Each structure stands twice: as structure tokens, then as C-alpha cells.
Amino acid sequence: MARFLPFPLTELPPLTLTAALDIVIVAALIYQFLLIIRGRRAVHVLLGLGVLALIYALAVWAKLDLLRTILATLAPYTAIALIVMFQTELRRALARLGRRPFLGVSQLERRELSQEVVLAVARMSQNKVGALIVVERKIGLRTFVESGVNLDAAVSRDLLCSIFHPGGALHDGAVIIQGDRITAAACFLPLTTNPLLLSELGTRHRAALGISEESDCIAVVVSEETGKVSVAAFGEIEIDVPLERVEQMLSDRLDHRDKRSVATPPRHLARLQHATPVQHSTPVQHSSPVQHSSLDQP
């Protein structure tokens, strides 16, 4: 088999740790480059340049001196032409590399994502549009993602508001955010099984509490009846949370050491602490019965 190779295997340089690191870095750069140009017109331009390179090689092999000379004369100006043609794409690509490292989501990008979610929550809270948004942390939510509709879209306030628009095909269910992408919508989540909460919380709130009991995610709920915002994390829930608190929890991704920062529950809910702790930032009024819509009823 070695006789079919253009060079013997003995001439290959030894694979050292430095060479392996060099290969990994180059492969990562090529992968990032392919991600940047994927779906853009730059792909077609690069294919055109590949065709011209192939024509130049054929001209050299067939000794077509005139064609080879023309292509060789135009080659030095190709780089300048590409910079002029794709200055917008290059600027966008450099900005993307600056705010997103190769591994994970940067702190700056995480803050931008939390702001988009908070702006969407604020708009839906003002219009009393019910919503349930789940942000994944370390424990994966793939099982629940597969129960919904796959989206794989960038996080934006307009998209979130469109998903939960009343009467829409995807409004009944949860949106799951993984990293910097909206992975799926209309997802089914497990409800908390605490029987003492059936009269206290609606379906969306019990689903948010249920998913927070099974994973370390953060679930944001907007009540369709009152427009109040609630946040569930680590099996606990805060009712009527300020938007500043929501943004802080999303941007910091709230680890287990931050559980002490959750507000103290009112006395009339203290009986629930032995089963599933429920915490409210403001007392729940019981002076008159609250009529829930079909989506917020237990």
C-alpha cells in the first residue's frame, strides 16, 4: 500500500505534543471560519475562487500561456477585492469572535441574552401574556427539548413575544434556552407533585417549579391573569419578582450558593416549607377569589 503514496511514510515528521496542539488549533480555526460563512453569500464567492484556481492549474498543465498570464496578473488583487466586497461580513465576524469565545458563552454575551429575555418578559408582563421560559445550566434538558418543536434560533425579544402570542401555534408550552440559542418551543415540563401547592399556583408556575426540582435550570414565568413575573430555581419559586432581580439571576446563572439570596416567604405559606419551599416577594391577597384562565388553572 505504501508504494501508491506520493512519498514514503518514513518521511513524515514525528507527531509530537506541539504538532498535535498545532493541528487542533488550526482545526478549531477552520471550524469557526466555516460557522461564520455558513449560509452566507461568501460561500458562493469562495466556490467561484476555487473554480478559478482549478482553471489556473489546468492552464499551467495544458500550457495555456495567455490564460495563465491573465489569471496570474489578477491574483494579487483578489485579497483587496474580497475585503471591499465583504467588509460588512468581516466586521460582523470579528465582532462575533470578540464577544463569543471558542468554549461556552462569554459573560458579555450572557448579559446581552439576559437583557433580551428581560425585555421580552417586561413586554409580556405589561400586556398580560402568559409565558414560561427555561434557561439551561449544567444539567442538560435534552429530554424536554425533544418534547417540543425544534427552533435553534438566536435569542431575541421579538421572537419570544411572537412565540407566546395568544393564539399562536407555539404559545402553549415552555421555551428552552441552551447557551445562546432558543433550542425549542412548546415543550412539555413535569409539574410539581406537591399537593399543597394545587390551590396556590397555576399550571405554568407548577411546571416551572417542577422543572427546577429535576434540574438546576432557571425558569421565568409570566402570569396570564395578573401579569406578575415569577422565577423558579433549585426547587423554590419567587412570586412577583422585579425585573432587575430576573436580570441578575439570568446574567449570574445563580448557583447553589446564591439560594440564601432568595426572598423569605410570607407567613401564610410557611406550612409549605416542609415539602417544597415556596417563596414570595410580596404577600398573596386572599380577600377575594382569583379567577384563573385555562392556562393558569391547576
PDB file of C-alpha atoms in Angstrom:
ATOM      1  CA  MET A   1       0.000   0.000   0.000  1.00  0.00           C
ATOM      2  CA  ALA A   2       2.898   2.337   0.703  1.00  0.00           C
ATOM      3  CA  ARG A   3       4.011   2.236  -2.946  1.00  0.00           C
ATOM      4  CA  PHE A   4       0.852   4.123  -4.002  1.00  0.00           C
ATOM      5  CA  LEU A   5       1.701   7.084  -1.751  1.00  0.00           C
ATOM      6  CA  PRO A   6       3.483  10.077  -3.327  1.00  0.00           C
ATOM      7  CA  PHE A   7       6.079   9.954  -0.538  1.00  0.00           C
ATOM      8  CA  PRO A   8       7.228   7.201   1.848  1.00  0.00           C
ATOM      9  CA  LEU A   9       5.787   7.110   5.364  1.00  0.00           C
ATOM     10  CA  THR A  10       9.269   7.378   6.835  1.00  0.00           C
ATOM     11  CA  GLU A  11       9.490  10.989   5.642  1.00  0.00           C
ATOM     12  CA  LEU A  12       6.503  12.081   7.761  1.00  0.00           C
ATOM     13  CA  PRO A  13       7.504  14.288  10.693  1.00  0.00           C
ATOM     14  CA  PRO A  14       7.029  12.751  14.153  1.00  0.00           C
ATOM     15  CA  LEU A  15       3.741  13.542  15.936  1.00  0.00           C
ATOM     16  CA  THR A  16       4.836  15.493  18.985  1.00  0.00           C
ATOM     17  CA  LEU A  17       2.731  17.297  21.560  1.00  0.00           C
ATOM     18  CA  THR A  18       3.444  20.620  19.874  1.00  0.00           C
ATOM     19  CA  ALA A  19       2.420  19.253  16.471  1.00  0.00           C
ATOM     20  CA  ALA A  20      -0.820  17.830  17.909  1.00  0.00           C
ATOM     21  CA  LEU A  21      -1.609  21.181  19.546  1.00  0.00           C
ATOM     22  CA  ASP A  22      -0.891  22.934  16.262  1.00  0.00           C
ATOM     23  CA  ILE A  23      -3.305  20.623  14.408  1.00  0.00           C
ATOM     24  CA  VAL A  24      -6.062  21.139  16.990  1.00  0.00           C
ATOM     25  CA  ILE A  25      -5.754  24.940  16.855  1.00  0.00           C
ATOM     26  CA  VAL A  26      -5.825  25.006  13.047  1.00  0.00           C
ATOM     27  CA  ALA A  27      -8.836  22.655  13.011  1.00  0.00           C
ATOM     28  CA  ALA A  28     -10.666  24.897  15.509  1.00  0.00           C
ATOM     29  CA  LEU A  29      -9.956  27.993  13.410  1.00  0.00           C
ATOM     30  CA  ILE A  30     -11.172  26.272  10.236  1.00  0.00           C
ATOM     31  CA  TYR A  31     -14.337  25.139  12.052  1.00  0.00           C
ATOM     32  CA  GLN A  32     -15.059  28.652  13.330  1.00  0.00           C
ATOM     33  CA  PHE A  33     -14.468  30.026   9.839  1.00  0.00           C
ATOM     34  CA  LEU A  34     -16.952  27.548   8.368  1.00  0.00           C
ATOM     35  CA  LEU A  35     -19.510  28.501  11.023  1.00  0.00           C
ATOM     36  CA  ILE A  36     -19.119  32.182  10.164  1.00  0.00           C
ATOM     37  CA  ILE A  37     -19.576  31.781   6.402  1.00  0.00           C
ATOM     38  CA  ARG A  38     -22.286  29.113   6.636  1.00  0.00           C
ATOM     39  CA  GLY A  39     -25.447  30.270   4.897  1.00  0.00           C
ATOM     40  CA  ARG A  40     -23.884  33.489   3.577  1.00  0.00           C
ATOM     41  CA  ARG A  41     -23.016  34.611   0.075  1.00  0.00           C
ATOM     42  CA  ALA A  42     -19.332  34.265   0.930  1.00  0.00           C
ATOM     43  CA  VAL A  43     -19.699  30.521   0.358  1.00  0.00           C
ATOM     44  CA  HIS A  44     -20.556  31.042  -3.307  1.00  0.00           C
ATOM     45  CA  VAL A  45     -17.704  33.519  -3.744  1.00  0.00           C
ATOM     46  CA  LEU A  46     -15.232  31.039  -2.246  1.00  0.00           C
ATOM     47  CA  LEU A  47     -16.549  28.361  -4.589  1.00  0.00           C
ATOM     48  CA  GLY A  48     -16.005  30.749  -7.501  1.00  0.00           C
ATOM     49  CA  LEU A  49     -12.423  31.375  -6.369  1.00  0.00           C
ATOM     50  CA  GLY A  50     -11.909  27.618  -6.170  1.00  0.00           C
ATOM     51  CA  VAL A  51     -13.115  27.261  -9.742  1.00  0.00           C
ATOM     52  CA  LEU A  52     -10.681  29.970 -10.875  1.00  0.00           C
ATOM     53  CA  ALA A  53      -7.842  28.210  -9.050  1.00  0.00           C
ATOM     54  CA  LEU A  54      -8.765  24.974 -10.792  1.00  0.00           C
ATOM     55  CA  ILE A  55      -8.799  26.756 -14.172  1.00  0.00           C
ATOM     56  CA  TYR A  56      -5.357  28.234 -13.423  1.00  0.00           C
ATOM     57  CA  ALA A  57      -3.991  24.774 -12.588  1.00  0.00           C
ATOM     58  CA  LEU A  58      -5.407  23.389 -15.828  1.00  0.00           C
ATOM     59  CA  ALA A  59      -3.918  26.335 -17.757  1.00  0.00           C
ATOM     60  CA  VAL A  60      -0.488  25.600 -16.282  1.00  0.00           C
ATOM     61  CA  TRP A  61      -0.832  21.879 -17.033  1.00  0.00           C
ATOM     62  CA  ALA A  62      -2.060  22.463 -20.612  1.00  0.00           C
ATOM     63  CA  LYS A  63       0.497  25.263 -21.163  1.00  0.00           C
ATOM     64  CA  LEU A  64      -2.153  27.881 -21.994  1.00  0.00           C
ATOM     65  CA  ASP A  65       0.193  30.822 -21.523  1.00  0.00           C
ATOM     66  CA  LEU A  66      -2.303  33.625 -22.255  1.00  0.00           C
ATOM     67  CA  LEU A  67      -4.932  32.360 -19.788  1.00  0.00           C
ATOM     68  CA  ARG A  68      -2.291  31.634 -17.168  1.00  0.00           C
ATOM     69  CA  THR A  69      -0.833  35.138 -17.518  1.00  0.00           C
ATOM     70  CA  ILE A  70      -4.244  36.808 -17.141  1.00  0.00           C
ATOM     71  CA  LEU A  71      -5.122  34.822 -14.022  1.00  0.00           C
ATOM     72  CA  ALA A  72      -1.668  35.371 -12.534  1.00  0.00           C
ATOM     73  CA  THR A  73      -1.989  39.121 -13.106  1.00  0.00           C
ATOM     74  CA  LEU A  74      -5.402  39.292 -11.391  1.00  0.00           C
ATOM     75  CA  ALA A  75      -4.423  37.096  -8.426  1.00  0.00           C
ATOM     76  CA  PRO A  76      -2.635  39.813  -6.311  1.00  0.00           C
ATOM     77  CA  TYR A  77      -5.780  41.976  -6.327  1.00  0.00           C
ATOM     78  CA  THR A  78      -8.068  39.185  -5.118  1.00  0.00           C
ATOM     79  CA  ALA A  79      -7.475  39.887  -1.421  1.00  0.00           C
ATOM     80  CA  ILE A  80      -8.298  43.593  -1.783  1.00  0.00           C
ATOM     81  CA  ALA A  81     -11.424  42.768  -3.782  1.00  0.00           C
ATOM     82  CA  LEU A  82     -12.617  40.353  -1.103  1.00  0.00           C
ATOM     83  CA  ILE A  83     -12.110  42.926   1.666  1.00  0.00           C
ATOM     84  CA  VAL A  84     -14.125  45.520  -0.255  1.00  0.00           C
ATOM     85  CA  MET A  85     -16.896  43.066  -1.145  1.00  0.00           C
ATOM     86  CA  PHE A  86     -17.275  41.545   2.310  1.00  0.00           C
ATOM     87  CA  GLN A  87     -16.434  44.379   4.671  1.00  0.00           C
ATOM     88  CA  THR A  88     -19.815  44.023   6.423  1.00  0.00           C
ATOM     89  CA  GLU A  89     -19.452  40.261   6.851  1.00  0.00           C
ATOM     90  CA  LEU A  90     -15.876  40.640   8.106  1.00  0.00           C
ATOM     91  CA  ARG A  91     -16.916  43.257  10.654  1.00  0.00           C
ATOM     92  CA  ARG A  92     -19.752  41.035  11.875  1.00  0.00           C
ATOM     93  CA  ALA A  93     -17.451  38.018  12.092  1.00  0.00           C
ATOM     94  CA  LEU A  94     -14.812  39.866  14.116  1.00  0.00           C
ATOM     95  CA  ALA A  95     -17.488  41.197  16.477  1.00  0.00           C
ATOM     96  CA  ARG A  96     -18.811  37.665  16.931  1.00  0.00           C
ATOM     97  CA  LEU A  97     -15.375  36.280  17.719  1.00  0.00           C
ATOM     98  CA  GLY A  98     -14.804  39.122  20.169  1.00  0.00           C
ATOM     99  CA  ARG A  99     -17.932  38.521  22.229  1.00  0.00           C
ATOM    100  CA  ARG A 100     -18.054  34.722  21.936  1.00  0.00           C
ATOM    101  CA  PRO A 101     -15.065  32.587  22.897  1.00  0.00           C
ATOM    102  CA  PHE A 102     -14.468  29.149  21.435  1.00  0.00           C
ATOM    103  CA  LEU A 103     -15.739  27.417  24.566  1.00  0.00           C
ATOM    104  CA  GLY A 104     -19.058  28.340  26.132  1.00  0.00           C
ATOM    105  CA  VAL A 105     -20.782  31.707  26.357  1.00  0.00           C
ATOM    106  CA  SER A 106     -18.889  34.794  27.460  1.00  0.00           C
ATOM    107  CA  GLN A 107     -20.010  36.992  30.339  1.00  0.00           C
ATOM    108  CA  LEU A 108     -20.772  39.851  27.931  1.00  0.00           C
ATOM    109  CA  GLU A 109     -22.885  37.651  25.673  1.00  0.00           C
ATOM    110  CA  ARG A 110     -24.653  36.176  28.694  1.00  0.00           C
ATOM    111  CA  ARG A 111     -25.590  39.688  29.832  1.00  0.00           C
ATOM    112  CA  GLU A 112     -26.918  40.507  26.369  1.00  0.00           C
ATOM    113  CA  LEU A 113     -29.023  37.339  26.373  1.00  0.00           C
ATOM    114  CA  SER A 114     -30.433  38.109  29.800  1.00  0.00           C
ATOM    115  CA  GLN A 115     -31.353  41.602  28.660  1.00  0.00           C
ATOM    116  CA  GLU A 116     -33.215  40.225  25.644  1.00  0.00           C
ATOM    117  CA  VAL A 117     -35.145  37.823  27.874  1.00  0.00           C
ATOM    118  CA  VAL A 118     -35.935  40.553  30.419  1.00  0.00           C
ATOM    119  CA  LEU A 119     -37.170  42.931  27.716  1.00  0.00           C
ATOM    120  CA  ALA A 120     -39.452  40.224  26.344  1.00  0.00           C
ATOM    121  CA  VAL A 121     -40.708  39.391  29.844  1.00  0.00           C
ATOM    122  CA  ALA A 122     -41.372  43.075  30.546  1.00  0.00           C
ATOM    123  CA  ARG A 123     -43.435  43.447  27.374  1.00  0.00           C
ATOM    124  CA  MET A 124     -45.436  40.279  28.034  1.00  0.00           C
ATOM    125  CA  SER A 125     -45.972  41.254  31.662  1.00  0.00           C
ATOM    126  CA  GLN A 126     -47.313  44.640  30.611  1.00  0.00           C
ATOM    127  CA  ASN A 127     -49.716  43.026  28.117  1.00  0.00           C
ATOM    128  CA  LYS A 128     -50.566  40.135  30.481  1.00  0.00           C
ATOM    129  CA  VAL A 129     -49.370  37.469  28.067  1.00  0.00           C
ATOM    130  CA  GLY A 130     -48.637  34.132  29.721  1.00  0.00           C
ATOM    131  CA  ALA A 131     -45.138  32.762  29.196  1.00  0.00           C
ATOM    132  CA  LEU A 132     -42.726  30.140  30.529  1.00  0.00           C
ATOM    133  CA  ILE A 133     -39.019  30.447  29.679  1.00  0.00           C
ATOM    134  CA  VAL A 134     -36.478  27.889  30.900  1.00  0.00           C
ATOM    135  CA  VAL A 135     -32.728  28.634  30.833  1.00  0.00           C
ATOM    136  CA  GLU A 136     -30.492  25.568  30.937  1.00  0.00           C
ATOM    137  CA  ARG A 137     -27.444  25.493  33.202  1.00  0.00           C
ATOM    138  CA  LYS A 138     -25.181  22.490  33.868  1.00  0.00           C
ATOM    139  CA  ILE A 139     -27.789  19.719  33.822  1.00  0.00           C
ATOM    140  CA  GLY A 140     -28.990  19.075  30.280  1.00  0.00           C
ATOM    141  CA  LEU A 141     -32.653  19.360  29.293  1.00  0.00           C
ATOM    142  CA  ARG A 142     -32.496  17.282  26.120  1.00  0.00           C
ATOM    143  CA  THR A 143     -35.416  15.069  27.190  1.00  0.00           C
ATOM    144  CA  PHE A 144     -37.703  18.073  27.487  1.00  0.00           C
ATOM    145  CA  VAL A 145     -36.327  19.681  24.321  1.00  0.00           C
ATOM    146  CA  GLU A 146     -37.358  16.615  22.327  1.00  0.00           C
ATOM    147  CA  SER A 147     -40.941  17.002  23.569  1.00  0.00           C
ATOM    148  CA  GLY A 148     -41.311  20.384  21.825  1.00  0.00           C
ATOM    149  CA  VAL A 149     -40.761  21.956  18.428  1.00  0.00           C
ATOM    150  CA  ASN A 150     -37.119  22.390  17.415  1.00  0.00           C
ATOM    151  CA  LEU A 151     -36.172  26.005  16.616  1.00  0.00           C
ATOM    152  CA  ASP A 152     -32.394  26.569  17.070  1.00  0.00           C
ATOM    153  CA  ALA A 153     -32.762  30.346  16.768  1.00  0.00           C
ATOM    154  CA  ALA A 154     -30.971  33.325  18.242  1.00  0.00           C
ATOM    155  CA  VAL A 155     -32.448  34.732  21.437  1.00  0.00           C
ATOM    156  CA  SER A 156     -34.397  37.930  20.785  1.00  0.00           C
ATOM    157  CA  ARG A 157     -37.250  39.735  22.478  1.00  0.00           C
ATOM    158  CA  ASP A 158     -39.343  39.830  19.289  1.00  0.00           C
ATOM    159  CA  LEU A 159     -39.061  36.076  18.754  1.00  0.00           C
ATOM    160  CA  LEU A 160     -40.005  35.307  22.365  1.00  0.00           C
ATOM    161  CA  CYS A 161     -43.013  37.616  22.202  1.00  0.00           C
ATOM    162  CA  SER A 162     -44.058  36.049  18.901  1.00  0.00           C
ATOM    163  CA  ILE A 163     -43.819  32.534  20.323  1.00  0.00           C
ATOM    164  CA  PHE A 164     -46.064  33.339  23.297  1.00  0.00           C
ATOM    165  CA  HIS A 165     -48.504  35.478  21.334  1.00  0.00           C
ATOM    166  CA  PRO A 166     -52.041  34.346  22.283  1.00  0.00           C
ATOM    167  CA  GLY A 167     -53.482  32.057  19.664  1.00  0.00           C
ATOM    168  CA  GLY A 168     -50.102  31.134  18.211  1.00  0.00           C
ATOM    169  CA  ALA A 169     -49.190  27.545  17.450  1.00  0.00           C
ATOM    170  CA  LEU A 170     -46.311  27.502  19.969  1.00  0.00           C
ATOM    171  CA  HIS A 171     -47.653  29.633  22.807  1.00  0.00           C
ATOM    172  CA  ASP A 172     -48.927  26.701  24.893  1.00  0.00           C
ATOM    173  CA  GLY A 173     -45.791  25.265  26.440  1.00  0.00           C
ATOM    174  CA  ALA A 174     -42.296  26.254  27.522  1.00  0.00           C
ATOM    175  CA  VAL A 175     -39.379  27.759  25.643  1.00  0.00           C
ATOM    176  CA  ILE A 176     -35.987  26.217  26.451  1.00  0.00           C
ATOM    177  CA  ILE A 177     -32.802  28.240  26.005  1.00  0.00           C
ATOM    178  CA  GLN A 178     -29.499  26.364  25.778  1.00  0.00           C
ATOM    179  CA  GLY A 179     -26.379  28.514  25.685  1.00  0.00           C
ATOM    180  CA  ASP A 180     -27.095  31.432  23.378  1.00  0.00           C
ATOM    181  CA  ARG A 181     -29.864  29.752  21.337  1.00  0.00           C
ATOM    182  CA  ILE A 182     -33.594  29.152  21.680  1.00  0.00           C
ATOM    183  CA  THR A 183     -33.485  25.394  21.217  1.00  0.00           C
ATOM    184  CA  ALA A 184     -37.178  24.524  21.280  1.00  0.00           C
ATOM    185  CA  ALA A 185     -40.657  25.872  21.998  1.00  0.00           C
ATOM    186  CA  ALA A 186     -43.971  24.332  23.082  1.00  0.00           C
ATOM    187  CA  CYS A 187     -42.087  21.934  25.364  1.00  0.00           C
ATOM    188  CA  PHE A 188     -43.848  19.818  27.997  1.00  0.00           C
ATOM    189  CA  LEU A 189     -42.460  20.112  31.530  1.00  0.00           C
ATOM    190  CA  PRO A 190     -43.134  17.996  34.626  1.00  0.00           C
ATOM    191  CA  LEU A 191     -45.461  19.547  37.204  1.00  0.00           C
ATOM    192  CA  THR A 192     -44.515  19.672  40.851  1.00  0.00           C
ATOM    193  CA  THR A 193     -46.194  16.836  42.732  1.00  0.00           C
ATOM    194  CA  ASN A 194     -46.661  18.714  45.994  1.00  0.00           C
ATOM    195  CA  PRO A 195     -50.434  18.512  46.700  1.00  0.00           C
ATOM    196  CA  LEU A 196     -50.282  21.545  48.978  1.00  0.00           C
ATOM    197  CA  LEU A 197     -49.466  23.778  46.001  1.00  0.00           C
ATOM    198  CA  LEU A 198     -52.501  22.892  43.913  1.00  0.00           C
ATOM    199  CA  SER A 199     -54.501  25.796  45.331  1.00  0.00           C
ATOM    200  CA  GLU A 200     -51.595  28.220  45.433  1.00  0.00           C
ATOM    201  CA  LEU A 201     -50.061  28.056  41.956  1.00  0.00           C
ATOM    202  CA  GLY A 202     -51.279  27.781  38.383  1.00  0.00           C
ATOM    203  CA  THR A 203     -50.130  25.293  35.778  1.00  0.00           C
ATOM    204  CA  ARG A 204     -47.253  27.421  34.446  1.00  0.00           C
ATOM    205  CA  HIS A 205     -45.929  28.074  37.953  1.00  0.00           C
ATOM    206  CA  ARG A 206     -46.165  24.390  38.920  1.00  0.00           C
ATOM    207  CA  ALA A 207     -44.371  23.437  35.686  1.00  0.00           C
ATOM    208  CA  ALA A 208     -41.607  25.947  36.400  1.00  0.00           C
ATOM    209  CA  LEU A 209     -41.258  24.608  39.931  1.00  0.00           C
ATOM    210  CA  GLY A 210     -41.338  21.018  38.675  1.00  0.00           C
ATOM    211  CA  ILE A 211     -38.507  21.510  36.162  1.00  0.00           C
ATOM    212  CA  SER A 212     -36.438  23.355  38.763  1.00  0.00           C
ATOM    213  CA  GLU A 213     -36.828  20.363  41.092  1.00  0.00           C
ATOM    214  CA  GLU A 214     -35.400  17.977  38.469  1.00  0.00           C
ATOM    215  CA  SER A 215     -32.529  20.172  37.193  1.00  0.00           C
ATOM    216  CA  ASP A 216     -30.507  23.255  38.062  1.00  0.00           C
ATOM    217  CA  CYS A 217     -32.203  25.420  35.416  1.00  0.00           C
ATOM    218  CA  ILE A 218     -33.826  28.820  35.911  1.00  0.00           C
ATOM    219  CA  ALA A 219     -37.484  29.126  34.913  1.00  0.00           C
ATOM    220  CA  VAL A 220     -39.160  32.507  34.355  1.00  0.00           C
ATOM    221  CA  VAL A 221     -42.955  32.670  34.405  1.00  0.00           C
ATOM    222  CA  VAL A 222     -45.311  35.462  33.351  1.00  0.00           C
ATOM    223  CA  SER A 223     -48.831  35.116  34.722  1.00  0.00           C
ATOM    224  CA  GLU A 224     -51.560  35.500  32.142  1.00  0.00           C
ATOM    225  CA  GLU A 225     -54.058  36.565  34.821  1.00  0.00           C
ATOM    226  CA  THR A 226     -52.051  39.201  36.734  1.00  0.00           C
ATOM    227  CA  GLY A 227     -49.005  39.854  34.553  1.00  0.00           C
ATOM    228  CA  LYS A 228     -46.710  39.233  37.524  1.00  0.00           C
ATOM    229  CA  VAL A 229     -43.279  37.716  36.923  1.00  0.00           C
ATOM    230  CA  SER A 230     -42.064  34.706  38.899  1.00  0.00           C
ATOM    231  CA  VAL A 231     -38.729  32.885  38.924  1.00  0.00           C
ATOM    232  CA  ALA A 232     -38.147  29.258  39.948  1.00  0.00           C
ATOM    233  CA  ALA A 233     -34.728  27.806  40.764  1.00  0.00           C
ATOM    234  CA  PHE A 234     -33.474  24.886  42.889  1.00  0.00           C
ATOM    235  CA  GLY A 235     -36.996  23.795  43.798  1.00  0.00           C
ATOM    236  CA  GLU A 236     -38.003  27.225  45.078  1.00  0.00           C
ATOM    237  CA  ILE A 237     -40.101  29.942  43.479  1.00  0.00           C
ATOM    238  CA  GLU A 238     -40.381  33.687  43.906  1.00  0.00           C
ATOM    239  CA  ILE A 239     -43.675  35.383  43.060  1.00  0.00           C
ATOM    240  CA  ASP A 240     -43.930  38.966  41.785  1.00  0.00           C
ATOM    241  CA  VAL A 241     -40.195  39.414  41.187  1.00  0.00           C
ATOM    242  CA  PRO A 242     -38.800  42.780  39.960  1.00  0.00           C
ATOM    243  CA  LEU A 243     -37.257  42.745  36.513  1.00  0.00           C
ATOM    244  CA  GLU A 244     -33.901  43.772  37.977  1.00  0.00           C
ATOM    245  CA  ARG A 245     -33.900  40.595  40.048  1.00  0.00           C
ATOM    246  CA  VAL A 246     -34.732  38.490  36.973  1.00  0.00           C
ATOM    247  CA  GLU A 247     -31.865  40.026  35.007  1.00  0.00           C
ATOM    248  CA  GLN A 248     -29.462  39.455  37.890  1.00  0.00           C
ATOM    249  CA  MET A 249     -30.414  35.791  38.205  1.00  0.00           C
ATOM    250  CA  LEU A 250     -30.141  35.172  34.464  1.00  0.00           C
ATOM    251  CA  SER A 251     -26.834  37.002  34.000  1.00  0.00           C
ATOM    252  CA  ASP A 252     -25.223  35.378  37.019  1.00  0.00           C
ATOM    253  CA  ARG A 253     -26.811  31.959  36.312  1.00  0.00           C
ATOM    254  CA  LEU A 254     -27.481  31.724  40.114  1.00  0.00           C
ATOM    255  CA  ASP A 255     -25.579  28.792  41.612  1.00  0.00           C
ATOM    256  CA  HIS A 256     -26.469  26.887  44.775  1.00  0.00           C
ATOM    257  CA  ARG A 257     -24.503  29.314  46.955  1.00  0.00           C
ATOM    258  CA  ASP A 258     -26.992  32.037  45.991  1.00  0.00           C
ATOM    259  CA  LYS A 259     -30.010  30.253  47.467  1.00  0.00           C
ATOM    260  CA  ARG A 260     -29.689  32.379  50.568  1.00  0.00           C
ATOM    261  CA  SER A 261     -30.463  35.455  48.433  1.00  0.00           C
ATOM    262  CA  VAL A 262     -33.963  34.202  47.642  1.00  0.00           C
ATOM    263  CA  ALA A 263     -36.575  36.267  49.421  1.00  0.00           C
ATOM    264  CA  THR A 264     -38.168  34.975  52.630  1.00  0.00           C
ATOM    265  CA  PRO A 265     -41.672  33.544  52.138  1.00  0.00           C
ATOM    266  CA  PRO A 266     -44.663  35.122  53.841  1.00  0.00           C
ATOM    267  CA  ARG A 267     -46.011  33.516  56.999  1.00  0.00           C
ATOM    268  CA  HIS A 268     -49.197  32.197  55.415  1.00  0.00           C
ATOM    269  CA  LEU A 269     -47.039  29.943  53.154  1.00  0.00           C
ATOM    270  CA  ALA A 270     -44.776  28.659  55.923  1.00  0.00           C
ATOM    271  CA  ARG A 271     -46.767  25.421  56.081  1.00  0.00           C
ATOM    272  CA  LEU A 272     -45.423  24.528  52.608  1.00  0.00           C
ATOM    273  CA  GLN A 273     -41.762  24.632  53.585  1.00  0.00           C
ATOM    274  CA  HIS A 274     -41.576  21.038  54.805  1.00  0.00           C
ATOM    275  CA  ALA A 275     -42.482  19.687  51.349  1.00  0.00           C
ATOM    276  CA  THR A 276     -41.439  22.102  48.622  1.00  0.00           C
ATOM    277  CA  PRO A 277     -40.265  25.568  49.700  1.00  0.00           C
ATOM    278  CA  VAL A 278     -42.212  28.328  48.005  1.00  0.00           C
ATOM    279  CA  GLN A 279     -41.104  31.909  48.380  1.00  0.00           C
ATOM    280  CA  HIS A 280     -42.953  35.091  47.611  1.00  0.00           C
ATOM    281  CA  SER A 281     -41.546  38.565  47.340  1.00  0.00           C
ATOM    282  CA  THR A 282     -44.952  40.041  48.120  1.00  0.00           C
ATOM    283  CA  PRO A 283     -47.871  38.515  50.042  1.00  0.00           C
ATOM    284  CA  VAL A 284     -50.634  36.869  48.043  1.00  0.00           C
ATOM    285  CA  GLN A 285     -54.002  38.520  48.568  1.00  0.00           C
ATOM    286  CA  HIS A 286     -56.844  36.240  49.615  1.00  0.00           C
ATOM    287  CA  SER A 287     -59.541  38.864  50.160  1.00  0.00           C
ATOM    288  CA  SER A 288     -61.386  37.761  47.033  1.00  0.00           C
ATOM    289  CA  PRO A 289     -61.114  34.626  44.896  1.00  0.00           C
ATOM    290  CA  VAL A 290     -58.923  34.978  41.811  1.00  0.00           C
ATOM    291  CA  GLN A 291     -60.334  33.677  38.558  1.00  0.00           C
ATOM    292  CA  HIS A 292     -57.646  31.894  36.551  1.00  0.00           C
ATOM    293  CA  SER A 293     -57.660  31.346  32.839  1.00  0.00           C
ATOM    294  CA  SER A 294     -57.481  27.836  31.444  1.00  0.00           C
ATOM    295  CA  LEU A 295     -53.693  28.071  31.105  1.00  0.00           C
ATOM    296  CA  ASP A 296     -53.107  29.220  34.683  1.00  0.00           C
ATOM    297  CA  GLN A 297     -55.523  26.921  36.480  1.00  0.00           C
ATOM    298  CA  PRO A 298     -54.110  23.919  38.306  1.00  0.00           C
TER     299      PRO A 298
END
